[in-house]
Coordinates of C-alpha atoms in Angstrom, one line a residue:
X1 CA 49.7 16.8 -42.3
X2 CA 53.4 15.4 -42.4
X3 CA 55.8 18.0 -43.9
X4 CA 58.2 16.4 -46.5
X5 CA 61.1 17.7 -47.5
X6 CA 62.8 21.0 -45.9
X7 CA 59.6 22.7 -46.1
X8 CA 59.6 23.6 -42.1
X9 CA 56.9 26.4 -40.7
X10 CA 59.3 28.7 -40.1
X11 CA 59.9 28.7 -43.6
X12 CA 55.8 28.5 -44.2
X13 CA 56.0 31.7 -41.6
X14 CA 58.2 33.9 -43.8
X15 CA 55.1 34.2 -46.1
X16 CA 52.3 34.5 -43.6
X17 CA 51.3 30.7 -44.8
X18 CA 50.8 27.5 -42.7
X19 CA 49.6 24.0 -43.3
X20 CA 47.9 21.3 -40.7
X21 CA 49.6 20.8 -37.8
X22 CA 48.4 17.7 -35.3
X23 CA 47.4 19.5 -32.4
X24 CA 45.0 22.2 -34.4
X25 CA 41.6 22.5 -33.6
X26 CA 39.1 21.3 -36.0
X27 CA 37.5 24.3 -38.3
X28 CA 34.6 21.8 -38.7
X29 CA 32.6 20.0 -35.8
X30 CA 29.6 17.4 -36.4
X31 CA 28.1 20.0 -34.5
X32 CA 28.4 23.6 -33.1
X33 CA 30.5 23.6 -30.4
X34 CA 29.9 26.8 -28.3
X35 CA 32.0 28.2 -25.6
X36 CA 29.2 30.2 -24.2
X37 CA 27.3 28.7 -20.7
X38 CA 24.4 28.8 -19.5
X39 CA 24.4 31.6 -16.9
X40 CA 21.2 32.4 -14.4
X41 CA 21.3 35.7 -12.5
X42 CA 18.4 36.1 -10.0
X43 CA 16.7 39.7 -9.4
X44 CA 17.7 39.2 -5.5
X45 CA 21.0 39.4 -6.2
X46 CA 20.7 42.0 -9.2
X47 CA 18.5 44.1 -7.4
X48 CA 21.2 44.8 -4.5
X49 CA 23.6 45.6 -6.8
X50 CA 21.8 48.1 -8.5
X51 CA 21.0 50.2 -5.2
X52 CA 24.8 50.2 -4.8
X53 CA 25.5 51.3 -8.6
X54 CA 23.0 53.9 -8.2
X55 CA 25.0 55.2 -5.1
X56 CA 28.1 54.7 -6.2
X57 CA 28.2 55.6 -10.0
X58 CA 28.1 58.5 -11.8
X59 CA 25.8 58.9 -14.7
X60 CA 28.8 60.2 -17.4
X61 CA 28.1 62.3 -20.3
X62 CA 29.0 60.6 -24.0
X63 CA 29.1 56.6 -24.7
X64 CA 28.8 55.4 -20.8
X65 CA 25.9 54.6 -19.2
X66 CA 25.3 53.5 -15.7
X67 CA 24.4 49.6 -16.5
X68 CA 25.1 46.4 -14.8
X69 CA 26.4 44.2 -17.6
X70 CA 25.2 40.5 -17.5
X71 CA 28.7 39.1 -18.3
X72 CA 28.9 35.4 -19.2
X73 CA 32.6 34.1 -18.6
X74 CA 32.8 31.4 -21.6
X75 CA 32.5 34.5 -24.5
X76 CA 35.1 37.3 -24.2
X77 CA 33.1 40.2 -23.9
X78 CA 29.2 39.6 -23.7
X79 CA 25.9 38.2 -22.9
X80 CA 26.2 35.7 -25.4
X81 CA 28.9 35.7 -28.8
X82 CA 26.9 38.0 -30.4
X83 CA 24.6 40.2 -28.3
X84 CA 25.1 41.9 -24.8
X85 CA 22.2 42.2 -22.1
X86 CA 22.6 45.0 -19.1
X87 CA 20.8 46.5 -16.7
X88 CA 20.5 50.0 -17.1
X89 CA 19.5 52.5 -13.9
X90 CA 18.7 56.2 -14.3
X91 CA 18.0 58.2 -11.1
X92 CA 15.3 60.6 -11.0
X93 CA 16.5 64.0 -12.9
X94 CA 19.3 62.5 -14.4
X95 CA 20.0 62.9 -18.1
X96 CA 21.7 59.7 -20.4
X97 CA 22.9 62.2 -22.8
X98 CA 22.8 61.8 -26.9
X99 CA 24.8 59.4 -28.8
X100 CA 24.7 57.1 -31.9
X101 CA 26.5 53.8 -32.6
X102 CA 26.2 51.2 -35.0
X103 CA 25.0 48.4 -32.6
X104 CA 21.5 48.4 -32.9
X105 CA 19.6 48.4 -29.4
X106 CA 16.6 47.3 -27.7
X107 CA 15.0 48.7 -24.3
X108 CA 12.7 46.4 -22.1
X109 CA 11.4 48.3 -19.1
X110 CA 11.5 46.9 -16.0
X111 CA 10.8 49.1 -13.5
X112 CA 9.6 52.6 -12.9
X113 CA 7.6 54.9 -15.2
X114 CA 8.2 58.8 -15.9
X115 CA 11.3 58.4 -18.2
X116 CA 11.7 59.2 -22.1
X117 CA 13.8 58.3 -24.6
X118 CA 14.1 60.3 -27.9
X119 CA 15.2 58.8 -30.9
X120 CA 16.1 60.6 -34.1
X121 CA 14.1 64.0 -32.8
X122 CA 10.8 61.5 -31.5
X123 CA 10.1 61.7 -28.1
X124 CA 8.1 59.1 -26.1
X125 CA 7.3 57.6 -22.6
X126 CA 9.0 54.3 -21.3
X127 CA 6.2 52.3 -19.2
X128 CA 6.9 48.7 -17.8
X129 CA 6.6 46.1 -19.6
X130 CA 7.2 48.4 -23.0
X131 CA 9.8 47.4 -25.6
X132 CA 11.7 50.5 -27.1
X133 CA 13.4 50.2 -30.3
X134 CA 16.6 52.0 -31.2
X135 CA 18.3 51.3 -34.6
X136 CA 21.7 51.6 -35.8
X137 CA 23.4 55.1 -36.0
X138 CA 20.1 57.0 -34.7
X139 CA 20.3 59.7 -32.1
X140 CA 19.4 58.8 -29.0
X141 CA 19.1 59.9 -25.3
X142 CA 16.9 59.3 -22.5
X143 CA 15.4 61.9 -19.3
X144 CA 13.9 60.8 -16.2
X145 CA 11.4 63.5 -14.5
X146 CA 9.9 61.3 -12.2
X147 CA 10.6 61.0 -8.4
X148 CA 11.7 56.7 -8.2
X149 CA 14.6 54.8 -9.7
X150 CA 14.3 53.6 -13.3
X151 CA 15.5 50.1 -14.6
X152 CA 15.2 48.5 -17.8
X153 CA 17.2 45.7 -20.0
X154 CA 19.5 46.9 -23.0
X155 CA 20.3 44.7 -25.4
X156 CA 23.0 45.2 -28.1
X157 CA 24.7 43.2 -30.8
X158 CA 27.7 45.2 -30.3
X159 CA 29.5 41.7 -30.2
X160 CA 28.6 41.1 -33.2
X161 CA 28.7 44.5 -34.6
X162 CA 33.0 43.9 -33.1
X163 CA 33.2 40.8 -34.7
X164 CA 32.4 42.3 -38.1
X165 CA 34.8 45.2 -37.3
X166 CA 32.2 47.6 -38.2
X167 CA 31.6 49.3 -35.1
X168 CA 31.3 53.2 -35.1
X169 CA 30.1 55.6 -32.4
X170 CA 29.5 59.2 -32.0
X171 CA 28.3 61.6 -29.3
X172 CA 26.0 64.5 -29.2
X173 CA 27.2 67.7 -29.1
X174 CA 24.5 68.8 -27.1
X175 CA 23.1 66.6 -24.1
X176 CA 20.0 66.4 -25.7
X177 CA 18.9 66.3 -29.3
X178 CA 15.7 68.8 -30.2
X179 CA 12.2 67.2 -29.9
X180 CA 11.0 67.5 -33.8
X181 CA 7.7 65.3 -34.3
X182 CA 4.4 65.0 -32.4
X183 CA 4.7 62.3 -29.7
X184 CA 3.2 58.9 -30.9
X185 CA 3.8 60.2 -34.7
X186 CA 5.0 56.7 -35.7
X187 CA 2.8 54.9 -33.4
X188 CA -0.4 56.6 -35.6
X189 CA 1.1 56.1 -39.0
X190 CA 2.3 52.3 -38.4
X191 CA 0.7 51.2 -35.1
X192 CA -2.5 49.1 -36.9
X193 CA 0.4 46.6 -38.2
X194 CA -2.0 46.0 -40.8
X195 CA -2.5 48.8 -42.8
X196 CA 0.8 51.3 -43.9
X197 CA 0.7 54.5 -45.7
X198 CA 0.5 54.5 -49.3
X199 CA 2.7 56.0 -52.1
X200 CA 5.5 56.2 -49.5
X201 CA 9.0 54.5 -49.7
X202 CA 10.4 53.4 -46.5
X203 CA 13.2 51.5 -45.1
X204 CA 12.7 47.3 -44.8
X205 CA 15.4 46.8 -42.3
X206 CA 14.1 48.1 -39.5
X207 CA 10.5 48.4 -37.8
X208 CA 9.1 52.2 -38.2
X209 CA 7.3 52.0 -34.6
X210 CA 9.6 52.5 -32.1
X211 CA 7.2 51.5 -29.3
X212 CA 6.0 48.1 -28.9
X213 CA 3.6 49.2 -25.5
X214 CA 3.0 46.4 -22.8
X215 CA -0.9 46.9 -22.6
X216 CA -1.5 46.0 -26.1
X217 CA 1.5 43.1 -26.6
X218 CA 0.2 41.7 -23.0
X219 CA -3.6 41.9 -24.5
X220 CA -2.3 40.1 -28.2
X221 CA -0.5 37.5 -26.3
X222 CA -3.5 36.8 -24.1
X223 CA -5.7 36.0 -27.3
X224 CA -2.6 34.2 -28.5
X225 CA -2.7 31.7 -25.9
X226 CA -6.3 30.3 -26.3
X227 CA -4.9 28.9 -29.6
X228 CA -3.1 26.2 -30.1
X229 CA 0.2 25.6 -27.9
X230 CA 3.8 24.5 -28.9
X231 CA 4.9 21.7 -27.3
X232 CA 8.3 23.4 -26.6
X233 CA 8.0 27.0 -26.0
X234 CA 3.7 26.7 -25.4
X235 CA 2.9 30.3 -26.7
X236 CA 5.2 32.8 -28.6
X237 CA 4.6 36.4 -30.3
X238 CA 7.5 38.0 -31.9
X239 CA 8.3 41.2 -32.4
X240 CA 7.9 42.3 -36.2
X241 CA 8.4 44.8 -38.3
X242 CA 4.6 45.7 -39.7
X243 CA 6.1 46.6 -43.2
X244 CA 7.5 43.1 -43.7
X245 CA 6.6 40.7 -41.0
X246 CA 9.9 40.0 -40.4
X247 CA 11.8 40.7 -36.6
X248 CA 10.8 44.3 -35.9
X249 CA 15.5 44.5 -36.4
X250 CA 17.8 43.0 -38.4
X251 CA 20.4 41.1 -35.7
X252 CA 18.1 40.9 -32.7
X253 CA 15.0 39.1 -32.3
X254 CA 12.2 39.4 -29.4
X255 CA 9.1 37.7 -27.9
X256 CA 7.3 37.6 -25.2
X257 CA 6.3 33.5 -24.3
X258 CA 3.3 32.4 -22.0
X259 CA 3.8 29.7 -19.7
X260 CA 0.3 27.8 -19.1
X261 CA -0.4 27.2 -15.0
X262 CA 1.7 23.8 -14.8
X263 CA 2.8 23.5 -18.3
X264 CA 6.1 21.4 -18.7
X265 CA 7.1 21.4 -22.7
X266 CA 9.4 19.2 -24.3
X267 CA 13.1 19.4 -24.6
X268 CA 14.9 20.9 -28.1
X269 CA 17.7 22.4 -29.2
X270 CA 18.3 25.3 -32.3
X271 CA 21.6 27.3 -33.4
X272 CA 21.1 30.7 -32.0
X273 CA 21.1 32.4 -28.3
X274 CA 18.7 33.7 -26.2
X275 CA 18.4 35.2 -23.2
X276 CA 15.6 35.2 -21.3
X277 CA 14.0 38.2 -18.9
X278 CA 11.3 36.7 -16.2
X279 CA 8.0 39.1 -16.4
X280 CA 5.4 37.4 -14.4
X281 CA 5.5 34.2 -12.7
X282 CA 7.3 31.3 -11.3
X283 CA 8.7 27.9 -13.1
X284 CA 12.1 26.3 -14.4
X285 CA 14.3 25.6 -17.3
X286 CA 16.5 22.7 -17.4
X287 CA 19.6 23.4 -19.7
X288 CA 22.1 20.2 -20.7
X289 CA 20.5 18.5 -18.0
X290 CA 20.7 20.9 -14.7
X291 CA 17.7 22.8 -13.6
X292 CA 17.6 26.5 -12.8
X293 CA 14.7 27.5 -11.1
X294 CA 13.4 31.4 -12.0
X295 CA 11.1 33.6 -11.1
X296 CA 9.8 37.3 -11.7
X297 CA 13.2 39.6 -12.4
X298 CA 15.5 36.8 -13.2
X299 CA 17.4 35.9 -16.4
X300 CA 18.5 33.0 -17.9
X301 CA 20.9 32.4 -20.9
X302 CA 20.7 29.5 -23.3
X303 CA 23.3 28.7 -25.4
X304 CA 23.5 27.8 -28.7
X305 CA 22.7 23.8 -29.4
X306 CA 22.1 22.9 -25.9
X307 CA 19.0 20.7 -24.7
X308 CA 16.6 22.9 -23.2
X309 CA 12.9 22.8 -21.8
X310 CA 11.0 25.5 -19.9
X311 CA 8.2 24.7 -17.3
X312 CA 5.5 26.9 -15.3
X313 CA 6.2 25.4 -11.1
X314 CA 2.7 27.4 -10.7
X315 CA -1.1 25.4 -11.1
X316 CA -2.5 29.0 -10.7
X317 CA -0.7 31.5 -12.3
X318 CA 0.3 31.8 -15.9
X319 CA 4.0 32.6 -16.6
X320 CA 5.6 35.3 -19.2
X321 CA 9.0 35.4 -20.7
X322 CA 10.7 38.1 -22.6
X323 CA 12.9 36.5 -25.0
X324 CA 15.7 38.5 -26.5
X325 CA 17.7 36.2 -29.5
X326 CA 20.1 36.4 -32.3
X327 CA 17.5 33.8 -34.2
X328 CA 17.2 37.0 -37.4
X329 CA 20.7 36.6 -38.2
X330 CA 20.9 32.7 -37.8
X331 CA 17.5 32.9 -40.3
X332 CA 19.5 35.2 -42.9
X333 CA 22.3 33.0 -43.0
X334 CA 20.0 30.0 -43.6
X335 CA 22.2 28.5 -40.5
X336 CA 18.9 28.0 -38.6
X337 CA 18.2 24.4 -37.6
X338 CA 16.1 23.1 -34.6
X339 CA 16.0 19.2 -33.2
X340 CA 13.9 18.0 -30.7
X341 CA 14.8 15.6 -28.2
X342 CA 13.1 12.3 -28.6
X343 CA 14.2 10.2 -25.5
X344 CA 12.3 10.2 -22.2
X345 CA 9.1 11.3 -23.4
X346 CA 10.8 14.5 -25.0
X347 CA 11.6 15.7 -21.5

């Protein structure tokens, strides 16, 4: 926009006001424009770094924990512009003392087993394969009796939490919060995720079970995939919340996807990030046209609007996927849109 006149910027600055200059960059774009990139990290090279971080870092009492964060250099801080992933490691006997932030938080075990987590006074095991749920601004810490190392995925939407300059956090004043309920107390009043109690008012935001356990998600996506397939994704189960069947939290969304021996979907793209956690298996994703071959430990994340396409390199062996995804909030806003490719046979 030409400025007539003597109206200069300087002048515009005096009153915290501009106009259009030439060189701005567009607020508006045909399409979103992302800064993220696609990022793979693979669990040989993750996996030496965590024997060294258990080594060399101390497990701090208060806000820090001893994680690896899965940094991805096109987003200032981050997994993704609105989410982090990390690697956490506790060592046997170790304590990750009590705290609450606003940042809701998931917990994906990886590997080990004899660990707990308490959340708001409710105490329960960590297994592989088991998602823990632990909403915004609830007390929570985590013990490890058993006698190997234990590693699981966090995710957080503390960037998005930041960008929203709502972020609050508090510590414990104790290491550990008191154990208040019978273990598996939610798990028997919600676990059906058919039937809820009656006569009882409860909060919609959040899921009430704060254990999604491996045997029976691994059993329900089993059954899942002698149905029908996408021809993107093949099979996916999300995480809900039984009281609404909407994501089991607000900001972050997760699934677990099968792979069929050999599948090779079709390309697509949709607003939103994901990142991706290898289970079981063997295969490839191509993103914007480069391939990144993945197998059991690895992660891959997708950004937003980028051509995608997943594949299963094994005519034996099934594949799993755990998806972790900012979809809920892109849903909410009613920014959610999906295209599929349609060159080259969708591929």
């Amino acid at each position: 926009m030409k400025i007539e006149g003597c109206l200069s910027n300087t002048e515009l600055a005096k009153h915290n006001c501009r106009v259009h200059q030439p060189d701005d960059p567009p607020f508006m774009t045909r399409e979103p424009r992302s800064p993220m990139v696609t990022v793979h990290w693979a669990w040989t090279d993750l996996s030496r770094l965590l024997d060294r971080l258990g080594a060399e870092v101390a497990l701090e009492r208060g806000g820090n924990r001893r994680t690896l964060r899965l940094t991805n250099p096109g987003v200032p801080i981050g997994t993704t512009h609105t989410f982090w992933g990390s690697v956490q490691h506790i060592l046997p006997g170790e304590i990750a003392t009590a705290h609450r932030h606003a940042a809701h938080a998931i917990r994906f075990i990886m590997l080990g087993e004899s660990a707990t987590t308490t959340v708001e006074g409710e105490r329960y095991p960590m297994r592989k394969g088991d998602l823990l749920l632990t909403p915004a601004w609830t007390w929570h810490d985590h013990q490890h009796d058993g006698v190997e190392p234990m590693t699981w995925l966090d995710g957080l939407d503390i960037s998005l939490v930041n960008s929203l300059q709502a972020m609050f956090f508090e510590a414990y004043p104790e290491d550990q919060q008191p154990v208040r309920t019978p273990p598996d107390r939610s798990q028997r009043i919600y676990g059906s995720g058919i039937f809820r109690p009656a006569r009882r008012k409860l909060p919609e935001l959040v899921s009430p079970i704060p254990v999604y356990s491996w045997d029976r998600a691994h059993a329900a996506l089993r059954e899942f995939a002698s149905t029908d397939p996408d021809p993107f994704d093949d099979f996916v189960l999300e995480y809900q919340n039984p009281l609404t069947g909407g994501p089991a939290l607000p900001t972050l969304g997760m699934a677990l996807q099968w792979l069929r021996p050999g599948m090779h979907g079709r390309s697509h793209r949709h607003t939103g990030s994901v990142l991706y956690y290898v289970v079981q298996g063997e295969g490839a994703s191509t993103v914007s046209g480069k391939r990144y071959e993945w197998s059991e430990g690895d992660f891959l994340a997708v950004p937003p609007w980028v051509w995608h396409e997943h594949e299963n390199r094994s005519h034996r062996e099934a594949s799993i996927l755990f998806q972790l995804n900012d979809l809920p909030v892109m849903h909410a806003l009613g920014l959610y849109r999906e295209e599929a490719h349609s060159g080259s046979g969708g591929q």
